[in-house]
XYZ file of C-alpha atoms in Angstrom:
736
model
C -29.926 -37.577 53.091
C -30.117 -34.437 54.431
C -26.445 -33.324 56.009
C -27.526 -32.051 59.266
C -28.342 -35.723 60.413
C -25.098 -36.849 58.237
C -22.871 -34.594 61.107
C -24.781 -36.126 64.175
C -24.985 -39.306 62.894
C -21.266 -39.660 62.267
C -20.416 -37.579 65.287
C -22.434 -40.447 67.675
C -20.621 -43.540 65.783
C -17.397 -42.013 66.016
C -17.247 -43.376 69.910
C -17.701 -47.252 68.745
C -14.565 -47.816 67.291
C -15.675 -51.115 65.379
C -17.708 -49.219 63.180
C -14.943 -46.636 62.102
C -12.620 -46.995 59.068
C -10.056 -44.946 57.884
C -9.258 -44.595 53.779
C -7.384 -42.808 51.112
C -7.817 -42.530 47.878
C -4.292 -43.293 45.959
C -3.566 -43.272 42.263
C -1.503 -42.585 39.352
C -2.101 -38.821 37.818
C -5.675 -38.750 35.894
C -6.969 -42.573 36.741
C -10.008 -41.091 38.190
C -9.503 -40.452 42.300
C -11.249 -37.420 42.548
C -13.991 -38.350 40.346
C -14.174 -41.553 42.344
C -14.716 -39.464 45.901
C -17.354 -37.166 44.116
C -19.330 -40.566 43.329
C -19.003 -41.289 47.455
C -19.569 -37.725 48.642
C -22.886 -37.863 46.363
C -23.966 -41.140 48.062
C -23.615 -40.085 51.267
C -25.213 -36.876 50.771
C -22.985 -34.557 50.704
C -23.223 -33.251 47.554
C -26.001 -33.397 44.617
C -25.507 -36.905 42.869
C -26.534 -35.052 39.614
C -23.035 -33.192 39.530
C -20.992 -36.118 40.880
C -18.065 -37.190 38.592
C -18.099 -33.223 37.676
C -18.342 -31.370 40.614
C -14.626 -32.492 41.833
C -16.329 -31.555 45.194
C -12.797 -32.349 46.597
C -10.938 -30.171 44.574
C -12.206 -27.209 46.090
C -9.139 -24.993 45.282
C -9.183 -22.834 42.072
C -5.665 -23.963 41.172
C -7.437 -27.295 41.301
C -10.073 -26.634 38.639
C -8.620 -24.727 36.343
C -6.003 -27.675 35.782
C -8.393 -30.301 36.564
C -5.563 -31.964 38.475
C -5.324 -32.002 43.097
C -2.989 -30.422 44.564
C -3.513 -31.365 48.082
C -4.908 -33.861 50.290
C -8.772 -33.178 50.847
C -10.549 -34.972 53.868
C -14.085 -36.200 54.395
C -16.328 -38.055 56.891
C -19.044 -40.214 55.415
C -21.648 -42.138 56.734
C -22.512 -45.528 55.081
C -24.923 -48.112 55.822
C -24.748 -52.176 55.303
C -27.114 -54.631 56.164
C -28.588 -52.214 58.330
C -26.178 -51.273 60.164
C -24.354 -47.958 59.990
C -20.627 -47.326 59.488
C -18.277 -43.693 59.553
C -15.724 -43.336 56.876
C -12.899 -40.803 57.289
C -11.938 -40.160 53.484
C -8.875 -38.706 51.957
C -8.446 -37.945 48.278
C -4.607 -37.562 47.942
C -3.336 -35.627 44.759
C -1.521 -38.349 42.029
C 1.440 -36.038 40.144
C 4.796 -37.201 41.240
C 5.314 -33.424 42.539
C 2.565 -33.491 45.220
C 3.551 -37.332 46.049
C 5.274 -36.134 49.943
C 0.943 -35.204 50.423
C 0.276 -39.147 49.957
C 3.043 -39.839 52.553
C 1.697 -37.880 54.771
C -1.787 -38.576 54.523
C -1.095 -42.546 54.482
C 0.188 -42.271 57.907
C -3.122 -41.535 59.458
C -5.347 -44.349 57.224
C -5.623 -47.886 57.898
C -6.940 -49.113 54.178
C -6.774 -47.157 50.574
C -8.244 -47.743 47.413
C -6.056 -48.018 44.617
C -7.477 -46.690 41.202
C -5.787 -47.794 38.058
C -7.014 -46.703 34.438
C -8.504 -50.313 32.865
C -6.681 -48.709 29.624
C -3.141 -47.343 31.069
C -2.861 -50.483 33.570
C -0.410 -49.772 36.409
C 1.813 -46.604 36.007
C 4.785 -45.318 37.816
C 3.016 -43.482 39.986
C 0.563 -46.146 40.857
C 3.985 -48.655 41.894
C 5.143 -45.359 44.120
C 1.798 -45.127 45.912
C 1.203 -48.731 46.207
C 4.613 -49.163 48.153
C 4.521 -46.252 49.983
C 0.932 -47.388 51.058
C 2.377 -51.219 52.074
C 5.523 -49.220 53.744
C 2.969 -47.820 56.225
C 1.110 -51.120 56.434
C -2.079 -49.502 54.831
C -3.946 -52.380 53.603
C -4.920 -51.955 49.721
C -8.270 -52.731 47.820
C -7.718 -52.382 43.938
C -10.745 -50.194 41.934
C -10.105 -50.772 38.000
C -11.736 -47.487 36.622
C -12.462 -46.362 33.170
C -14.039 -49.824 32.073
C -16.020 -47.716 29.326
C -12.825 -47.439 27.884
C -12.575 -51.160 27.003
C -15.640 -51.018 25.153
C -15.426 -47.443 23.477
C -11.945 -47.360 22.833
C -10.437 -50.421 22.296
C -13.927 -52.125 21.105
C -12.965 -55.094 22.965
C -14.716 -58.677 23.637
C -15.644 -60.244 26.783
C -12.958 -62.447 26.866
C -10.364 -59.755 25.805
C -11.650 -58.228 28.383
C -11.257 -60.716 30.932
C -7.342 -60.732 30.010
C -6.402 -57.346 30.084
C -8.444 -56.916 33.715
C -6.680 -60.265 35.103
C -3.118 -58.462 33.363
C -4.007 -55.335 35.966
C -5.086 -57.916 38.722
C -1.821 -59.380 38.119
C 0.521 -56.773 37.964
C -0.736 -54.986 41.398
C -0.595 -58.474 42.991
C 3.531 -58.801 42.049
C 3.760 -55.541 43.040
C 2.152 -56.268 46.779
C 4.346 -59.529 46.562
C 7.243 -57.486 46.097
C 7.038 -54.454 48.956
C 4.615 -55.926 51.271
C 6.079 -57.471 54.499
C 6.018 -60.987 55.017
C 3.612 -61.197 57.638
C 1.036 -59.345 54.899
C 1.826 -60.798 51.509
C -0.928 -63.491 51.185
C -3.332 -61.862 53.467
C -3.300 -58.707 51.281
C -3.148 -59.983 47.727
C -6.336 -58.779 45.857
C -8.780 -61.162 45.012
C -11.585 -60.643 42.988
C -13.785 -63.766 43.976
C -13.128 -62.602 47.763
C -14.134 -59.260 46.421
C -11.291 -56.751 47.005
C -11.409 -56.008 43.417
C -13.816 -53.290 42.388
C -14.629 -52.737 38.149
C -16.317 -50.177 37.398
C -16.589 -46.629 35.931
C -16.456 -43.693 38.307
C -17.933 -41.340 35.874
C -20.733 -43.144 35.067
C -21.476 -44.153 38.620
C -21.588 -47.648 38.143
C -19.175 -50.459 39.843
C -19.546 -54.023 41.275
C -17.591 -56.976 42.339
C -17.697 -60.371 41.556
C -19.388 -61.333 44.437
C -22.050 -58.359 43.992
C -22.509 -59.356 40.142
C -23.332 -63.019 41.253
C -26.073 -61.708 43.909
C -27.777 -59.461 41.109
C -27.132 -61.639 37.714
C -24.734 -59.040 35.906
C -21.524 -59.973 34.191
C -19.356 -58.152 31.565
C -21.644 -58.976 28.845
C -23.962 -56.164 29.789
C -21.681 -53.470 30.370
C -20.489 -54.078 26.704
C -24.439 -54.032 25.751
C -24.629 -51.089 27.837
C -22.403 -49.368 25.805
C -22.515 -50.748 22.334
C -26.937 -49.591 22.823
C -28.329 -46.908 20.842
C -30.335 -46.704 24.143
C -28.280 -43.998 26.462
C -30.520 -44.838 29.362
C -28.937 -47.904 29.730
C -26.051 -47.218 31.287
C -28.389 -45.194 33.980
C -30.012 -48.310 34.383
C -26.479 -49.940 34.800
C -25.859 -47.454 37.191
C -28.986 -47.808 39.495
C -28.652 -51.218 39.384
C -24.902 -51.613 40.848
C -24.242 -48.292 42.121
C -20.410 -47.511 42.514
C -20.586 -46.350 45.850
C -22.152 -49.806 47.253
C -19.130 -51.842 45.883
C -16.435 -49.619 46.989
C -17.797 -48.638 50.773
C -19.252 -52.321 51.081
C -15.236 -53.305 50.313
C -13.929 -50.884 52.420
C -16.187 -51.913 55.239
C -15.533 -55.524 54.608
C -11.735 -55.750 54.455
C -10.181 -52.712 55.782
C -9.919 -53.435 59.247
C -11.294 -51.197 62.285
C -8.923 -48.740 64.056
C -8.050 -51.066 67.056
C -7.460 -54.233 64.734
C -5.169 -51.870 62.532
C -3.529 -50.320 65.214
C -2.264 -53.658 67.066
C 0.193 -53.894 63.941
C 0.778 -50.581 62.432
C 1.944 -48.760 66.097
C 5.012 -51.209 65.908
C 6.159 -50.371 62.602
C 5.606 -46.559 62.954
C 6.193 -45.555 66.529
C 10.087 -45.243 67.241
C 10.771 -45.226 71.026
C 10.130 -47.154 74.247
C 7.369 -49.937 73.194
C 6.787 -51.185 76.943
C 4.632 -48.133 78.510
C 1.054 -46.792 79.135
C 1.273 -44.698 76.351
C 2.142 -47.338 73.728
C -0.094 -50.112 75.743
C -3.079 -47.250 75.465
C -2.536 -46.878 71.657
C -2.236 -50.670 70.509
C -6.023 -51.022 71.886
C -6.861 -47.609 70.633
C -8.224 -46.822 73.833
C -10.484 -43.611 73.993
C -9.831 -43.327 77.978
C -6.482 -43.325 77.807
C -3.716 -40.460 77.229
C -3.867 -38.426 74.074
C -1.625 -39.142 71.315
C -2.196 -37.699 67.971
C -0.085 -37.660 64.908
C -0.465 -34.638 62.699
C -0.326 -35.097 59.051
C -1.216 -31.792 57.694
C -1.478 -27.968 58.585
C -3.508 -25.640 56.714
C -3.944 -21.900 56.892
C -7.292 -21.024 57.225
C -8.005 -17.229 56.315
C -10.378 -16.748 59.468
C -8.729 -19.393 61.919
C -5.517 -19.408 61.710
C -3.670 -22.824 61.350
C -5.566 -25.644 61.403
C -3.983 -28.948 62.108
C -5.423 -32.304 61.323
C -4.269 -35.444 62.083
C -5.221 -39.305 64.019
C -6.130 -39.705 67.025
C -4.662 -43.083 67.802
C -5.249 -42.848 71.657
C -7.309 -40.893 74.580
C -10.174 -38.394 73.316
C -9.345 -35.015 72.351
C -11.434 -32.069 73.861
C -11.179 -28.684 73.850
C -9.438 -26.655 76.710
C -6.962 -29.625 77.005
C -3.157 -28.860 77.282
C -1.151 -31.109 75.393
C 2.650 -31.540 74.514
C 4.110 -31.103 70.996
C 7.488 -33.669 70.598
C 9.332 -32.530 68.298
C 8.475 -28.596 68.841
C 9.352 -29.222 72.235
C 6.319 -26.861 73.460
C 3.053 -27.135 75.344
C 0.251 -25.682 73.552
C -3.780 -25.499 74.385
C -6.558 -27.194 72.067
C -9.056 -24.415 71.131
C -11.422 -26.219 69.357
C -12.003 -29.993 67.417
C -13.921 -30.635 64.449
C -14.662 -32.873 61.630
C -14.138 -32.439 58.028
C -16.726 -32.510 55.746
C -14.918 -31.570 52.246
C -13.560 -28.315 52.959
C -16.154 -26.992 55.632
C -15.319 -28.258 59.307
C -18.309 -29.282 61.800
C -17.482 -28.577 65.459
C -17.549 -31.767 67.682
C -17.475 -32.039 71.588
C -14.886 -34.281 71.615
C -13.380 -36.695 69.125
C -12.305 -40.305 70.506
C -9.461 -42.760 69.568
C -9.447 -44.061 66.035
C -10.394 -40.923 64.270
C -9.396 -38.020 62.201
C -9.582 -34.445 63.241
C -9.278 -30.745 62.580
C -7.967 -29.092 65.557
C -7.640 -25.069 66.508
C -5.021 -23.857 68.559
C -1.622 -25.740 67.930
C 0.271 -23.313 65.582
C 3.548 -24.402 66.504
C 2.898 -27.776 64.721
C 3.972 -28.660 61.602
C 3.173 -31.767 59.416
C 4.938 -35.067 61.514
C 4.437 -33.561 64.806
C 3.084 -35.955 67.693
C 1.215 -34.361 70.215
C 0.878 -36.317 73.610
C -0.952 -35.873 77.019
C 0.845 -32.989 78.669
C 1.344 -35.828 81.675
C 3.839 -37.993 79.556
C 5.881 -34.681 78.152
C 9.375 -36.725 79.782
C 8.266 -40.360 77.710
C 10.961 -41.382 74.981
C 9.099 -41.666 71.782
C 7.393 -39.893 69.032
C 6.179 -41.397 65.429
C 8.675 -41.972 62.795
C 9.807 -39.267 60.936
C 8.218 -39.302 57.195
C 10.167 -40.758 54.406
C 9.471 -38.677 50.832
C 10.200 -40.506 47.844
C 11.560 -37.777 46.307
C 13.593 -33.737 47.249
C 13.386 -30.781 46.096
C 15.289 -30.603 42.944
C 13.734 -27.346 41.232
C 14.859 -23.477 42.106
C 13.465 -20.422 40.774
C 14.211 -16.799 42.631
C 11.272 -14.748 43.067
C 10.341 -11.396 43.924
C 6.896 -9.627 44.308
C 5.493 -7.425 41.102
C 5.021 -4.856 43.719
C 7.735 -3.777 45.830
C 5.753 -2.684 48.734
C 4.675 -6.730 48.801
C 7.730 -7.788 50.157
C 6.574 -8.638 53.322
C 3.423 -9.956 52.742
C 4.888 -12.014 50.021
C 7.802 -13.521 52.937
C 4.644 -13.919 55.198
C 2.657 -16.019 52.565
C 5.858 -18.331 51.363
C 6.121 -18.902 55.172
C 2.450 -19.902 55.367
C 2.868 -21.667 51.733
C 5.222 -23.720 53.426
C 3.796 -24.764 56.570
C 1.289 -26.373 54.643
C 3.693 -27.920 52.087
C 6.616 -29.164 53.842
C 7.870 -30.363 50.345
C 8.515 -26.694 49.570
C 11.783 -24.949 50.780
C 12.010 -21.455 51.104
C 15.837 -20.095 51.380
C 17.263 -16.057 51.037
C 20.305 -15.794 49.157
C 22.317 -14.072 51.452
C 24.800 -12.583 48.706
C 22.058 -11.476 46.551
C 19.546 -11.168 48.757
C 17.505 -13.329 46.348
C 14.116 -15.255 47.843
C 14.508 -18.741 46.668
C 11.905 -21.427 46.537
C 12.625 -24.518 45.644
C 10.089 -27.641 45.177
C 9.987 -31.429 43.659
C 9.326 -30.398 39.626
C 7.983 -27.255 37.727
C 4.688 -28.139 37.682
C 4.859 -27.990 41.855
C 6.720 -24.313 41.642
C 4.079 -23.253 39.258
C 1.090 -24.360 41.855
C 2.726 -22.600 44.255
C 2.879 -19.627 42.404
C -0.824 -19.796 41.641
C -1.622 -20.530 45.349
C 0.501 -17.166 46.384
C -1.598 -15.236 43.508
C -5.007 -16.829 44.196
C -4.905 -17.194 48.247
C -2.617 -13.755 49.096
C -2.922 -11.856 45.898
C 0.395 -11.639 45.198
C 1.976 -11.317 42.279
C 5.854 -12.355 41.453
C 7.970 -11.995 38.995
C 10.233 -15.106 38.620
C 13.889 -16.613 37.593
C 13.843 -18.954 34.902
C 14.206 -22.544 36.699
C 17.438 -23.488 38.396
C 18.270 -27.267 38.846
C 19.095 -27.819 42.235
C 22.889 -29.841 42.441
C 25.181 -31.718 45.008
C 28.744 -31.815 45.393
C 30.681 -34.943 46.008
C 33.945 -36.731 45.840
C 35.085 -40.146 43.948
C 38.323 -40.598 45.884
C 39.761 -41.061 49.674
C 41.674 -38.294 50.509
C 44.814 -37.890 52.877
C 45.111 -36.311 55.984
C 44.936 -32.658 56.192
C 45.229 -30.188 59.037
C 42.621 -27.556 59.790
C 43.947 -24.471 61.807
C 42.098 -21.990 63.683
C 42.579 -18.467 62.952
C 44.015 -17.739 66.034
C 46.759 -21.030 65.450
C 45.484 -22.415 68.756
C 43.194 -25.721 67.596
C 44.261 -27.885 65.285
C 41.930 -30.659 63.358
C 43.388 -33.550 61.435
C 40.893 -34.410 59.383
C 40.195 -36.862 56.197
C 37.296 -37.145 54.025
C 36.159 -40.047 51.644
C 32.844 -40.896 49.417
C 30.259 -43.095 51.399
C 29.222 -46.173 49.514
C 25.923 -46.610 47.882
C 24.612 -49.101 50.524
C 25.065 -46.556 53.170
C 23.507 -44.114 51.321
C 20.433 -46.100 50.699
C 20.518 -46.616 54.805
C 20.588 -42.985 55.195
C 17.928 -41.975 52.856
C 15.542 -44.733 53.718
C 15.705 -43.837 57.596
C 17.132 -46.940 58.552
C 20.589 -45.410 59.814
C 19.315 -42.215 62.053
C 21.395 -39.636 64.763
C 19.551 -40.400 67.293
C 20.066 -44.598 67.194
C 22.095 -46.699 69.667
C 25.643 -46.698 68.368
C 26.058 -49.993 68.852
C 22.797 -50.768 66.920
C 23.970 -48.596 64.284
C 27.346 -50.169 63.673
C 25.587 -53.824 63.288
C 23.468 -52.579 60.612
C 26.420 -51.112 58.739
C 28.852 -53.764 59.662
C 25.919 -56.618 58.320
C 24.629 -54.107 55.256
C 26.984 -51.506 53.950
C 30.444 -53.337 54.582
C 31.834 -51.172 57.264
C 34.562 -51.810 59.936
C 32.273 -52.420 63.173
C 34.919 -50.121 65.389
C 34.797 -47.376 63.130
C 30.922 -47.431 62.736
C 30.348 -47.169 66.345
C 32.481 -44.308 66.224
C 29.867 -42.135 64.444
C 28.662 -39.196 65.914
C 26.903 -37.262 63.318
C 24.597 -37.689 60.290
C 23.729 -34.348 58.241
C 20.382 -34.107 56.450
C 22.156 -34.180 53.204
C 23.349 -37.604 53.449
C 26.699 -36.807 55.369
C 28.427 -38.503 58.003
C 31.078 -37.342 60.831
C 33.244 -39.965 62.395
C 35.131 -39.404 65.388
C 38.375 -41.831 65.559
C 40.180 -39.856 68.169
C 41.205 -40.958 71.900
C 41.589 -39.262 74.801
C 41.755 -36.213 73.705
C 41.556 -32.948 76.038
C 39.027 -30.994 76.057
C 37.494 -32.358 73.075
C 34.041 -33.081 74.331
C 33.376 -29.533 75.308
C 33.581 -28.563 72.034
C 32.317 -30.831 70.094
C 28.783 -29.311 69.712
C 30.553 -26.462 68.132
C 32.589 -29.097 66.453
C 29.609 -30.524 64.754
C 27.907 -27.596 63.492
C 30.879 -26.531 61.560
C 30.523 -29.862 59.907
C 27.011 -29.018 59.316
C 27.643 -25.842 57.830
C 30.467 -27.196 55.050
C 28.522 -29.627 54.039
C 25.557 -27.108 53.255
C 27.923 -24.903 50.865
C 30.807 -27.164 49.048
C 33.610 -25.625 47.976
C 32.832 -26.287 43.662
C 29.855 -24.245 43.274
C 28.281 -23.491 47.022
C 25.861 -26.244 46.249
C 24.915 -28.750 49.002
C 27.542 -31.720 49.927
C 25.871 -35.458 49.594
C 27.573 -38.851 50.231
C 30.357 -37.704 51.976
C 32.068 -39.492 55.090
C 34.442 -36.746 57.223
C 36.651 -38.401 59.573
C 38.115 -36.693 62.886
C 41.806 -38.667 63.635
C 43.487 -36.284 65.816
C 43.271 -32.741 67.683
C 44.614 -30.326 69.502
C 42.299 -27.951 71.538
C 43.214 -24.737 73.777
C 42.555 -25.133 77.383
C 40.894 -21.890 77.293
C 36.997 -21.456 76.129
C 37.631 -17.754 75.429
C 40.184 -19.028 72.698
C 38.140 -22.130 71.193
C 34.667 -20.220 70.711
C 32.833 -21.215 67.147
C 34.652 -18.141 65.027
C 37.685 -20.389 65.869
C 36.073 -23.674 65.315
C 34.038 -23.271 62.334
C 37.102 -22.214 59.924
C 39.642 -25.042 61.172
C 37.062 -27.352 60.690
C 35.911 -26.275 57.035
C 39.108 -25.862 55.802
C 40.533 -29.602 56.188
C 37.275 -30.737 54.768
C 37.472 -28.445 52.039
C 41.160 -29.266 51.203
C 40.307 -32.971 51.482
C 37.299 -32.636 49.120
C 39.377 -30.649 46.727
C 42.137 -33.178 46.267
C 39.622 -36.226 46.169
C 38.464 -35.847 42.475
C 35.414 -33.597 42.943
C 32.507 -33.873 40.774
C 28.978 -32.388 40.947
C 25.682 -34.703 41.154
C 22.999 -34.042 39.216
C 19.161 -35.413 40.012
C 17.956 -37.643 37.338
C 13.985 -38.099 36.711
C 12.664 -41.986 35.836
C 10.342 -41.828 32.580
C 7.979 -44.517 32.152
C 6.650 -44.003 28.458
C 3.864 -46.315 26.949
C 3.993 -45.426 22.979
C 2.497 -47.574 19.940
C 5.542 -49.600 18.467
C 5.886 -47.532 15.132
C 6.832 -44.456 17.162
C 9.518 -45.908 19.481
C 12.344 -44.393 17.168
C 10.553 -40.748 17.473
C 10.583 -41.421 21.338
C 14.422 -42.713 21.218
C 15.131 -39.973 19.217
C 13.959 -36.874 21.801
C 15.419 -38.896 24.615
C 18.596 -38.992 22.754
C 18.410 -35.154 22.361
C 18.232 -34.840 26.630
C 21.050 -37.010 27.265
C 18.204 -39.630 28.218
C 19.182 -43.238 28.886
C 17.048 -46.161 27.747
C 16.805 -48.802 30.884
C 14.422 -51.053 29.718
C 11.960 -51.551 26.628
C 9.009 -54.573 26.653
C 6.302 -54.856 24.319
C 2.536 -55.859 24.835
C 0.778 -56.063 21.675
C 1.379 -53.173 19.966
C 2.429 -50.955 22.561
C 5.903 -50.128 24.000
C 6.931 -49.441 27.204
C 9.927 -47.597 27.865
C 11.670 -47.255 30.831
C 14.529 -44.070 30.751
C 16.356 -41.798 32.846
C 16.732 -37.877 31.617
C 18.410 -35.465 34.031
C 15.763 -33.031 35.242
C 18.464 -29.837 33.591
C 17.047 -31.691 30.273
C 13.686 -32.263 30.590
C 12.206 -28.766 30.707
C 10.775 -28.962 27.295
C 9.988 -32.476 27.645
C 6.319 -32.722 27.462
C 6.272 -30.212 24.412
C 8.592 -32.264 22.586
C 7.425 -35.889 23.415
C 3.620 -34.645 21.976
C 5.143 -33.370 19.245
C 7.237 -36.449 18.048
C 4.258 -38.808 18.806
C 1.295 -36.620 17.546
C -0.104 -36.559 21.019
C 0.043 -40.450 20.975
C 2.555 -40.720 24.033
C 1.539 -41.626 27.515
C 3.772 -40.964 30.129
C 4.688 -40.861 34.040
C 7.897 -39.307 35.998
C 9.716 -39.812 39.335
C 12.545 -38.730 40.751
C 15.002 -41.607 40.072
C 18.157 -40.898 41.664
C 21.698 -38.222 41.485
C 24.376 -38.932 39.219
C 28.100 -37.364 38.516
C 27.830 -35.058 35.854
C 29.663 -36.130 33.127
C 33.230 -34.815 32.740
C 32.790 -33.449 29.558
C 30.301 -30.882 31.072
C 31.492 -30.968 34.672
C 33.454 -27.079 34.243
C 30.984 -25.573 31.883
C 28.056 -26.185 34.875
C 30.402 -25.368 37.771
C 31.018 -22.145 35.577
C 27.309 -21.407 35.528
C 26.271 -21.609 38.463
C 29.297 -19.158 40.096
C 28.738 -17.058 37.513
C 24.631 -17.072 38.655
C 25.429 -16.776 42.366
C 27.746 -13.972 41.756
C 31.442 -16.084 42.510
C 34.791 -15.326 41.476
C 35.179 -17.556 38.441
C 38.420 -19.233 39.573
C 37.438 -22.311 41.468
C 39.390 -22.514 44.682
C 42.483 -24.906 45.440
C 43.248 -27.036 48.104
C 46.129 -24.484 48.949
C 43.477 -21.653 49.700
C 42.045 -23.812 52.342
C 45.681 -24.897 53.915
C 47.991 -21.978 56.065
């Protein structure tokens, strides 16, 4: 099929919303997402069928081709016919490695359906569980594709009965997860069921696949598959692929089971839109009305060397046209759309207009960032935006970078800025004291890939320090009330601190508790779910990004209202660098009991208020059994039973802890936790100990206190690295 014809067909079909589908391919790393996308692209005439499965067309960055993994989300619009009727499928191929899970979160926001790819031999792994949970949280309907069925014949040599059992086990695991994570109204409707056709069996590499309804129609069963792979005639597999081509099974299932954007937006908007639901803008989104006001959610920003910043996102209402002026809700700024286009892999095809329900690329929005809400300029005073994205993990590993050639410093700073625009999970900071540029990422691989992109895209080679693990500071007891005085002695604040309980931390991290909430609603949630006193909860006035709360328990203090903003800014600054080792503070409740504020504004500026607030908080902090929290990784390891001892030996050496162990056949599945600080050589150690026979996945698990026996040692190492005095400050240092 010629490509120009496809682009024209796609653009004309986009206007008929019943014929549009938005889907993503999600899975654990190496289960075959990009190979699956390839077969779909070949079927739509975008790449040659000969190279499909090997071209990995959507892995077009050189770093992806070298490493054989996907590191970004790639978009493409496909044309597909069912019963002579044409449809447009907007497809996103997402990464599977845990270090890039942020991109999966951002992609799911603009989709209505997901193809969950599972390797027939490995089954449901950690990352499968994570991406499926993310999909269900965003109300995105899953379809299951069990890939690499050929491995069951070639490697495990299973017969038809054993094969069916293995496949049924995978389907059951996926349905158990849907039962666990889906909301009540979708649980039963979204369970995957082979007889209905929501499960596809196949091999993306060999380009064949079928659902049970297709198999019955064409008279094919698993015995034919086994025969094709055990036969000496190599053409048997090609015959299978021509009889049941995989793209037909997958795309037919997508068109049949994934709702069109209008139907999907009816139940998705109430979940992802935060703000007033009773206005014309929301009504237009619920109906995906192309003639309504423009609303677009931006899920990805790319830096195009020729065109500048390209914003990718989903149009939820209205129609995008170049020349229109729009309002960016988070940036609080108007911008003009210069050009709109649709994606064909890494290429963009220009369009005159893109109506609601489709995914578009837009030029001209250089102030936008991933997660931005874009609305019609006439609605700029409306309260509401898309809910902020919740990432599964957070940056826990840091390296210092400097250019090999000192002349490249400004170039490097600019390139790092562009990388963080493209990937919000990458954080760049400058260490004020040493002048170092610090780059923080989700894991070692995330940072390696970022450095490779610096070299490939911007021609900058850098020297790096060994990776540093990021810690958090916290406390384990409640403090008394301390007095913090301003340097001029005219302002006094009486503050105590205490640790937040687990339930509160959980509510803040998953976004249930937010600073911009109604205080009564927040207090009700905290009372019912986290054992708070209702009156105290009602007085929370700040929620810090590192999971800390500020509570104002004062009443009737003169001039306090006028300095409250400065006071909260002082609280946030104190939370950024704690007294133990200048690491961020996490899980702290700061309570203001009383205050004395000078009447003259000249005597109560930031230079007076900041130190007063900080000193009282730090004095309380240091008297409340302070500690460091370290990030832990969750490991999911599958290994033959006779090698379990070797794996546990590696874990014990690295301060790991086994949480659970189950056995299926001759394979053990070990769930364990290990400190990120000790996971540096983990891959080579596990391979060495098991002769390469262990499969494993990792994901961020939680923050946990550093064991007391190691605490002082870790603090001293961090202080030394940061050039801080050896002596840890005492509470007296903060009391005048």
